[in-house]
Amino acid sequence: MILKNILSRIGQMIIVLFVLSTITFILMKFTPGDPIDKVLHLDVANVSSEQIEETKARLGLDQSPVVQYFQWLGQIVQLNFGTSYQTGEPVINELIFYTPPTAFIAILTIIIVFIVAVPSGIVAAKYYHTWVDTFIRSVTSLTVSIPSFFLGTILIYLFAQKLNLLPSSGLDSMAGYIMPVIALSVSMSAYYVRLMRSNLVELYNSKEVEAARLRGMSERYILWKDLFKPAIIPVITVLGMSVGSLIGGTVVIENLFGIPGIGYFLVDSIRARDYPVVQGVVIMIGFFVVLANTVSDLLLLWLDPKRRYNKSSRSNKRNSQDGEI
């Protein structure tokens, strides 16, 4: 069952990446501006028409968009993302260089979100309708609406300019990750605190929990044995689907904090009309989003045996119907 799910996800990944690459290619062609202007610096340099035509031929831009697309698609199948117009380096090498900071920030953010959201949601649900619950809900109501770039600006002003405790840009040390991760995780944590709390409150009021209490089970036993797994499953589901928005948030944060990550690289490449880089970055981001959803689905299958049973029973029923036909 798990192997079948993985193979199904690989097929979906191929389809998603194909559609994503096609849309990205079309959008880049409709983007105003000519990459030749950026490559040859035509705004500040005198370049002959022969040099312009030679550069177009070297970059393959003298071909029709349809020919360019199929040439690029043929390269992608061979895991060749082309060559950057700006640096002349293979795009795959650029991606390998710029991806680690972004991946590290995203992983740290997810870890912080879990560390904050799960205990806070449990506490809020356990002390439902008390001052503790009211306080947690008030804080999350405030922080869930704060944009990451706005919070990042405030953090730079307080901790970098006024207190001089943290670096305002760059990743010269681990301290450079603190403010970007906080800026990304605050509003995200608030959302998952509320989600965890609502799941647990609903489960606390269920008939199964009432029956467990009547059997003399302690509240701690009920929480960890009966409630925690059903409550965490929707959180994992939503978290898997929100990886795309998290990576999108890193694009803004990396440019705000001057972090040499994939988001910073993407924005710089869009300005330079560096088509191969933009297309390579989008495909890579799409791959990681689909991969995160796949991991989330597999984790849910492991946590919830009912999902495995339901999928298996549906598959067996479908096969039996096909056999009857």
Coordinates of N, CA and C in Angstrom, one line a residue, residues 120-316:
S120 N 1.1 24.6 23.2 CA 0.1 25.7 23.5 C -1.3 25.3 23.2
G121 N -1.5 24.5 22.1 CA -2.8 24.1 21.8 C -3.4 23.1 22.8
I122 N -2.5 22.2 23.3 CA -2.9 21.3 24.4 C -3.3 22.0 25.7
V123 N -2.5 23.0 26.1 CA -2.8 23.8 27.3 C -4.1 24.5 27.1
A124 N -4.3 25.2 26.0 CA -5.5 26.0 25.8 C -6.7 25.1 25.8
A125 N -6.6 23.9 25.2 CA -7.8 22.9 25.2 C -8.0 22.4 26.6
K126 N -6.9 22.1 27.3 CA -7.1 21.5 28.7 C -7.7 22.5 29.6
Y127 N -7.4 23.7 29.5 CA -8.0 24.8 30.4 C -9.0 25.6 29.6
Y128 N -9.9 24.9 28.9 CA -10.9 25.5 28.1 C -11.8 26.4 28.9
H129 N -12.0 27.6 28.3 CA -12.8 28.7 28.9 C -12.3 29.2 30.2
T130 N -11.0 29.1 30.5 CA -10.4 29.7 31.6 C -9.6 30.9 31.2
W131 N -8.9 31.6 32.1 CA -8.1 32.8 31.7 C -6.9 32.3 30.9
V132 N -6.4 31.1 31.1 CA -5.3 30.6 30.3 C -5.7 30.4 28.8
D133 N -6.9 29.8 28.6 CA -7.4 29.7 27.3 C -7.6 31.1 26.6
T134 N -8.2 32.0 27.4 CA -8.5 33.3 26.9 C -7.2 34.0 26.5
F135 N -6.2 33.9 27.3 CA -4.9 34.5 27.0 C -4.3 34.0 25.8
I136 N -4.2 32.7 25.6 CA -3.6 32.1 24.4 C -4.4 32.4 23.2
R137 N -5.7 32.4 23.3 CA -6.5 32.8 22.1 C -6.3 34.3 21.7
S138 N -6.2 35.1 22.7 CA -6.0 36.6 22.5 C -4.6 36.8 21.8
V139 N -3.6 36.1 22.3 CA -2.2 36.3 21.7 C -2.2 35.7 20.2
T140 N -2.9 34.6 20.0 CA -2.9 34.0 18.7 C -3.7 34.9 17.7
S141 N -4.8 35.4 18.2 CA -5.6 36.3 17.4 C -4.8 37.5 16.9
L142 N -3.9 38.0 17.8 CA -3.1 39.2 17.4 C -2.0 38.8 16.4
T143 N -1.3 37.7 16.8 CA -0.1 37.3 16.0 C -0.4 36.7 14.7
V144 N -1.6 36.0 14.5 CA -1.9 35.3 13.3 C -2.1 36.3 12.1
S145 N -2.4 37.5 12.4 CA -2.6 38.5 11.4 C -1.4 39.4 11.0
I146 N -0.3 39.1 11.7 CA 0.9 40.0 11.5 C 1.7 39.4 10.3
P147 N 1.9 40.2 9.2 CA 2.7 39.7 8.0 C 4.1 39.5 8.4
S148 N 4.7 38.5 7.8 CA 6.1 38.2 8.2 C 7.1 39.3 7.8
F149 N 6.8 40.0 6.7 CA 7.8 41.1 6.3 C 7.6 42.3 7.3
F150 N 6.4 42.5 7.8 CA 6.2 43.6 8.8 C 6.9 43.3 10.1
L151 N 6.7 42.0 10.6 CA 7.4 41.6 11.8 C 8.9 41.6 11.6
G152 N 9.4 41.2 10.5 CA 10.8 41.2 10.2 C 11.4 42.6 10.3
T153 N 10.7 43.6 9.7 CA 11.1 45.0 9.8 C 11.2 45.4 11.2
I154 N 10.2 45.1 12.1 CA 10.3 45.5 13.5 C 11.4 44.8 14.2
L155 N 11.7 43.5 13.9 CA 12.8 42.8 14.5 C 14.1 43.5 14.1
I156 N 14.3 43.8 12.9 CA 15.5 44.5 12.5 C 15.7 45.8 13.2
Y157 N 14.6 46.6 13.3 CA 14.7 47.9 14.0 C 15.1 47.7 15.5
L158 N 14.5 46.7 16.2 CA 14.7 46.5 17.6 C 16.0 45.9 17.9
F159 N 16.3 44.7 17.3 CA 17.4 43.9 17.7 C 18.7 44.1 17.0
A160 N 18.6 44.7 15.8 CA 19.8 45.0 15.0 C 20.2 46.5 15.1
Q161 N 19.2 47.4 15.0 CA 19.6 48.8 15.0 C 19.7 49.4 16.4
K162 N 18.6 49.1 17.2 CA 18.6 49.7 18.5 C 19.4 49.0 19.6
L163 N 19.2 47.7 19.7 CA 19.9 46.9 20.7 C 21.2 46.3 20.2
N164 N 21.4 46.3 18.9 CA 22.7 45.7 18.3 C 23.0 44.3 18.8
L165 N 22.0 43.5 18.9 CA 22.2 42.1 19.4 C 22.3 41.1 18.3
L166 N 21.6 41.3 17.2 CA 21.6 40.4 16.1 C 22.0 41.1 14.8
P167 N 22.6 40.3 13.9 CA 22.9 40.9 12.5 C 21.7 41.2 11.7
S168 N 21.6 42.3 11.0 CA 20.5 42.7 10.2 C 20.4 42.0 8.9
S169 N 21.5 41.4 8.4 CA 21.6 40.8 7.1 C 22.7 39.8 7.1
G170 N 22.6 38.8 6.1 CA 23.7 37.9 5.9 C 23.5 36.7 6.9
L171 N 24.4 35.7 6.6 CA 24.4 34.5 7.5 C 25.9 34.1 7.9
D172 N 26.5 35.1 8.4 CA 27.9 34.9 8.9 C 28.0 33.9 10.1
S173 N 26.9 33.8 10.8 CA 26.8 32.9 12.0 C 25.4 32.4 12.1
M174 N 25.2 31.5 13.1 CA 23.9 31.0 13.3 C 22.9 32.1 13.8
A175 N 23.5 33.2 14.4 CA 22.6 34.3 14.8 C 21.8 34.9 13.7
G176 N 22.4 34.8 12.5 CA 21.7 35.3 11.3 C 20.4 34.7 11.0
Y177 N 20.2 33.5 11.5 CA 18.9 32.7 11.2 C 17.8 33.1 12.2
I178 N 18.2 33.7 13.3 CA 17.2 33.9 14.4 C 16.0 34.8 14.0
M179 N 16.3 36.0 13.5 CA 15.2 36.9 13.2 C 14.4 36.4 12.0
P180 N 15.0 35.8 10.9 CA 14.2 35.3 9.8 C 13.2 34.2 10.2
V181 N 13.7 33.3 11.1 CA 12.9 32.2 11.5 C 11.8 32.7 12.4
I182 N 12.1 33.6 13.3 CA 11.0 34.2 14.1 C 9.9 34.9 13.3
A183 N 10.4 35.7 12.3 CA 9.4 36.4 11.4 C 8.5 35.4 10.7
L184 N 9.0 34.3 10.3 CA 8.2 33.3 9.6 C 7.3 32.5 10.5
S185 N 7.8 32.2 11.7 CA 7.1 31.2 12.6 C 6.0 31.8 13.4
V186 N 6.0 33.1 13.7 CA 5.1 33.7 14.7 C 3.7 33.5 14.2
S187 N 3.3 34.1 13.0 CA 2.0 34.0 12.5 C 1.6 32.5 12.2
M188 N 2.5 31.8 11.7 CA 2.3 30.4 11.4 C 2.0 29.6 12.6
S189 N 2.8 29.8 13.7 CA 2.5 29.1 15.0 C 1.2 29.4 15.5
A190 N 0.8 30.7 15.4 CA -0.5 31.1 16.0 C -1.7 30.3 15.3
Y191 N -1.6 30.2 14.0 CA -2.6 29.4 13.2 C -2.7 28.0 13.7
Y192 N -1.5 27.3 13.9 CA -1.5 25.9 14.3 C -1.9 25.8 15.8
V193 N -1.6 26.7 16.6 CA -2.1 26.7 18.0 C -3.7 26.6 18.0
R194 N -4.3 27.5 17.2 CA -5.7 27.5 17.1 C -6.3 26.2 16.5
L195 N -5.6 25.7 15.6 CA -6.0 24.5 14.9 C -5.9 23.3 15.9
M196 N -4.8 23.2 16.6 CA -4.6 22.1 17.6 C -5.7 22.3 18.7
R197 N -5.9 23.5 19.2 CA -6.8 23.7 20.3 C -8.3 23.3 19.9
S198 N -8.7 23.7 18.7 CA -10.0 23.4 18.2 C -10.2 21.9 18.1
N199 N -9.2 21.2 17.6 CA -9.3 19.7 17.4 C -9.4 19.1 18.8
L200 N -8.6 19.5 19.8 CA -8.7 18.8 21.1 C -10.0 19.2 21.8
V201 N -10.5 20.4 21.7 CA -11.7 20.8 22.3 C -12.9 19.9 21.8
E202 N -12.9 19.7 20.5 CA -13.9 18.9 19.9 C -13.8 17.4 20.4
L203 N -12.6 16.9 20.5 CA -12.4 15.6 21.0 C -12.7 15.4 22.5
Y204 N -12.4 16.5 23.3 CA -12.7 16.4 24.7 C -14.2 16.3 25.0
N205 N -15.0 16.8 24.1 CA -16.4 16.8 24.3 C -17.1 15.6 23.6
S206 N -16.3 14.7 23.1 CA -16.9 13.5 22.4 C -17.4 12.5 23.4
K207 N -18.2 11.6 22.9 CA -18.8 10.5 23.8 C -17.7 9.5 24.2
E208 N -16.7 9.3 23.3 CA -15.6 8.4 23.7 C -14.8 8.8 24.9
V209 N -14.6 10.1 25.0 CA -13.8 10.6 26.2 C -14.7 10.6 27.4
E210 N -16.0 10.8 27.3 CA -16.9 10.7 28.4 C -16.9 9.3 28.9
A211 N -16.9 8.3 28.0 CA -16.9 6.9 28.4 C -15.6 6.5 29.1
A212 N -14.5 7.1 28.6 CA -13.2 6.8 29.2 C -13.1 7.4 30.6
R213 N -13.7 8.6 30.8 CA -13.7 9.2 32.2 C -14.6 8.3 33.1
L214 N -15.7 7.8 32.6 CA -16.6 6.9 33.4 C -15.9 5.6 33.8
R215 N -14.9 5.2 33.0 CA -14.1 4.0 33.3 C -13.0 4.3 34.3
G216 N -12.9 5.6 34.7 CA -11.9 5.9 35.7 C -10.5 6.3 35.1
M217 N -10.4 6.5 33.8 CA -9.1 6.8 33.2 C -8.8 8.3 33.6
S218 N -7.4 8.5 33.8 CA -7.0 9.8 34.2 C -7.0 10.7 32.9
E219 N -7.0 12.0 33.2 CA -7.0 13.0 32.1 C -5.7 12.9 31.3
R220 N -4.6 12.6 32.0 CA -3.3 12.5 31.2 C -3.4 11.3 30.3
Y221 N -3.9 10.2 30.8 CA -4.0 9.0 29.9 C -4.9 9.2 28.7
I222 N -6.1 9.9 29.0 CA -7.0 10.2 27.9 C -6.3 11.1 26.9
L223 N -5.6 12.1 27.3 CA -4.9 13.0 26.4 C -3.9 12.3 25.5
W224 N -3.0 11.5 26.1 CA -1.9 11.0 25.3 C -2.3 9.7 24.5
K225 N -3.3 8.9 25.1 CA -3.6 7.6 24.5 C -4.8 7.8 23.5
D226 N -5.8 8.6 23.8 CA -7.0 8.7 23.0 C -7.1 10.0 22.2
L227 N -6.5 11.1 22.6 CA -6.8 12.4 21.9 C -5.6 12.9 21.1
F228 N -4.4 12.6 21.5 CA -3.3 13.3 20.9 C -3.1 13.0 19.4
K229 N -3.2 11.7 19.1 CA -3.0 11.2 17.7 C -4.1 11.7 16.8
P230 N -5.4 11.6 17.1 CA -6.4 12.2 16.3 C -6.3 13.7 16.1
A231 N -5.8 14.4 17.2 CA -5.7 15.8 17.1 C -4.6 16.3 16.2
I232 N -3.5 15.5 16.2 CA -2.3 15.9 15.5 C -2.4 15.6 14.0
I233 N -3.3 14.7 13.6 CA -3.4 14.3 12.2 C -3.8 15.5 11.3
P234 N -4.9 16.3 11.7 CA -5.2 17.4 10.8 C -4.1 18.5 10.8
V235 N -3.4 18.6 11.9 CA -2.3 19.6 11.9 C -1.2 19.2 10.8
I236 N -0.9 17.9 10.8 CA 0.1 17.4 9.8 C -0.4 17.6 8.4
T237 N -1.7 17.3 8.2 CA -2.3 17.4 6.9 C -2.2 18.9 6.4
V238 N -2.6 19.8 7.2 CA -2.5 21.2 6.8 C -1.1 21.7 6.7
L239 N -0.2 21.2 7.5 CA 1.2 21.6 7.4 C 1.8 21.2 6.1
G240 N 1.5 20.0 5.7 CA 2.0 19.5 4.4 C 1.6 20.4 3.3
M241 N 0.3 20.8 3.3 CA -0.2 21.7 2.2 C 0.3 23.1 2.3
S242 N 0.8 23.5 3.5 CA 1.3 24.9 3.6 C 2.8 25.1 3.4
V243 N 3.4 24.0 3.0 CA 4.9 24.2 2.7 C 5.1 25.2 1.5
G244 N 4.2 25.2 0.5 CA 4.3 26.1 -0.6 C 4.3 27.5 -0.1
S245 N 3.3 27.9 0.8 CA 3.3 29.2 1.3 C 4.4 29.6 2.2
L246 N 5.0 28.6 2.9 CA 6.2 28.8 3.7 C 7.4 29.1 2.8
I247 N 7.6 28.4 1.7 CA 8.7 28.7 0.8 C 8.5 30.1 0.2
G248 N 7.2 30.4 -0.2 CA 6.9 31.7 -0.7 C 7.2 32.8 0.3
G249 N 7.0 32.5 1.6 CA 7.4 33.5 2.6 C 8.9 33.7 2.7
T250 N 9.6 32.6 2.5 CA 11.1 32.8 2.6 C 11.6 33.7 1.5
V251 N 10.9 33.8 0.3 CA 11.3 34.7 -0.8 C 11.3 36.1 -0.2
V252 N 10.3 36.5 0.5 CA 10.2 37.9 1.0 C 11.2 38.1 2.1
I253 N 11.3 37.1 3.0 CA 12.2 37.3 4.2 C 13.6 37.3 3.7
E254 N 14.0 36.5 2.8 CA 15.4 36.5 2.3 C 15.8 37.8 1.7
N255 N 14.9 38.4 1.0 CA 15.2 39.7 0.4 C 15.2 40.8 1.5
L256 N 14.4 40.7 2.5 CA 14.4 41.6 3.6 C 15.6 41.6 4.4
F257 N 16.1 40.4 4.7 CA 17.3 40.2 5.5 C 18.6 40.0 4.7
G258 N 18.5 40.1 3.4 CA 19.7 40.0 2.6 C 20.4 38.6 2.7
I259 N 19.5 37.5 2.8 CA 20.0 36.2 2.9 C 20.3 35.6 1.5
P260 N 21.4 35.0 1.2 CA 21.7 34.5 -0.1 C 21.1 33.1 -0.2
G261 N 19.7 33.1 -0.3 CA 19.0 31.8 -0.4 C 18.3 31.8 -1.8
I262 N 17.5 30.8 -2.0 CA 16.8 30.6 -3.3 C 15.8 31.7 -3.6
G263 N 15.2 32.3 -2.5 CA 14.3 33.4 -2.8 C 15.0 34.6 -3.3
Y264 N 16.1 34.9 -2.6 CA 16.9 36.1 -3.0 C 17.4 35.9 -4.5
F265 N 17.8 34.7 -4.8 CA 18.4 34.3 -6.1 C 17.3 34.4 -7.1
L266 N 16.0 34.0 -6.8 CA 14.9 34.0 -7.7 C 14.5 35.5 -8.1
V267 N 14.4 36.3 -7.1 CA 14.1 37.7 -7.4 C 15.1 38.4 -8.2
D268 N 16.4 38.2 -7.9 CA 17.5 38.7 -8.7 C 17.4 38.2 -10.1
S269 N 17.1 37.0 -10.3 CA 17.1 36.4 -11.7 C 15.9 36.9 -12.5
I270 N 14.8 37.1 -11.8 CA 13.6 37.7 -12.5 C 13.9 39.1 -13.0
R271 N 14.6 39.9 -12.1 CA 15.0 41.3 -12.6 C 15.9 41.2 -13.8
A272 N 16.8 40.2 -13.8 CA 17.7 40.1 -14.9 C 17.2 39.3 -16.1
R273 N 15.9 38.9 -16.1 CA 15.3 38.1 -17.1 C 16.1 36.9 -17.4
D274 N 16.6 36.2 -16.4 CA 17.5 35.0 -16.5 C 16.5 33.8 -16.6
Y275 N 16.0 33.6 -17.8 CA 15.0 32.5 -17.9 C 15.4 31.2 -17.4
P276 N 16.5 30.6 -17.7 CA 16.9 29.3 -17.2 C 16.9 29.2 -15.7
V277 N 17.4 30.2 -15.0 CA 17.4 30.2 -13.6 C 16.0 30.2 -13.0
V278 N 15.2 31.1 -13.5 CA 13.8 31.3 -13.0 C 13.0 30.0 -13.2
Q279 N 13.1 29.4 -14.3 CA 12.4 28.1 -14.6 C 13.0 27.0 -13.7
G280 N 14.3 27.0 -13.6 CA 14.9 25.9 -12.7 C 14.5 26.1 -11.3
V281 N 14.4 27.3 -10.7 CA 14.0 27.5 -9.4 C 12.5 27.1 -9.1
V282 N 11.7 27.5 -10.1 CA 10.3 27.2 -9.9 C 10.0 25.7 -9.9
I283 N 10.7 25.0 -10.8 CA 10.6 23.5 -10.8 C 11.1 22.9 -9.5
M284 N 12.2 23.4 -9.0 CA 12.8 22.9 -7.8 C 11.8 23.1 -6.6
I285 N 11.2 24.3 -6.5 CA 10.3 24.6 -5.5 C 9.0 23.7 -5.6
G286 N 8.5 23.5 -6.9 CA 7.4 22.6 -7.1 C 7.7 21.2 -6.6
F287 N 9.0 20.8 -6.9 CA 9.4 19.4 -6.5 C 9.3 19.3 -5.0
F288 N 9.8 20.3 -4.2 CA 9.9 20.2 -2.8 C 8.5 20.3 -2.2
V289 N 7.6 21.1 -2.8 CA 6.2 21.1 -2.3 C 5.5 19.8 -2.5
V290 N 5.6 19.2 -3.7 CA 5.0 17.8 -3.9 C 5.7 16.8 -3.0
L291 N 7.0 16.9 -2.8 CA 7.7 16.0 -1.9 C 7.2 16.1 -0.5
A292 N 7.0 17.3 0.0 CA 6.5 17.6 1.4 C 5.1 17.0 1.5
N293 N 4.2 17.1 0.5 CA 2.9 16.6 0.6 C 2.9 15.0 0.6
T294 N 3.9 14.5 -0.2 CA 4.0 13.0 -0.2 C 4.4 12.5 1.2
V295 N 5.4 13.2 1.8 CA 5.9 12.8 3.1 C 4.8 12.9 4.2
S296 N 4.0 14.0 4.0 CA 2.8 14.2 4.9 C 1.8 13.1 4.8
D297 N 1.5 12.7 3.6 CA 0.6 11.6 3.3 C 1.1 10.3 3.9
L298 N 2.3 10.0 3.7 CA 2.9 8.7 4.2 C 2.9 8.7 5.8
L299 N 3.2 9.9 6.4 CA 3.2 10.0 7.8 C 1.8 9.8 8.4
L300 N 0.8 10.3 7.6 CA -0.6 10.1 8.0 C -1.0 8.7 7.9
L301 N -0.6 8.0 6.9 CA -0.9 6.5 6.8 C -0.3 5.8 7.9
W302 N 0.9 6.2 8.4 CA 1.6 5.5 9.5 C 0.8 5.8 10.8
L303 N 0.4 7.1 11.0 CA -0.3 7.4 12.3 C -1.7 6.9 12.4
D304 N -2.4 6.9 11.2 CA -3.8 6.5 11.2 C -4.0 5.2 10.4
P305 N -4.1 4.1 11.1 CA -4.4 2.8 10.4 C -5.7 2.8 9.7
K306 N -6.7 3.6 10.1 CA -7.9 3.6 9.4 C -7.8 4.0 7.9
R307 N -6.8 5.0 7.7 CA -6.6 5.4 6.3 C -6.1 4.3 5.4
R308 N -5.2 3.5 6.0 CA -4.6 2.3 5.3 C -5.8 1.3 5.0
Y309 N -6.6 1.1 6.0 CA -7.7 0.1 5.8 C -8.7 0.7 4.8
N310 N -9.1 2.0 4.8 CA -10.0 2.5 3.9 C -9.5 2.5 2.5
K311 N -8.2 2.8 2.3 CA -7.7 2.8 1.0 C -7.6 1.4 0.4
S312 N -7.2 0.5 1.3 CA -7.1 -0.9 0.9 C -8.5 -1.5 0.5
S313 N -9.5 -1.2 1.3 CA -10.8 -1.7 1.1 C -11.4 -1.1 -0.2
R314 N -11.1 0.2 -0.4 CA -11.6 0.8 -1.7 C -11.0 0.2 -2.9
S315 N -9.7 -0.1 -2.8 CA -8.9 -0.7 -3.9 C -9.4 -2.1 -4.2
N316 N -9.7 -2.9 -3.1 CA -10.2 -4.3 -3.2 C -11.6 -4.3 -3.8

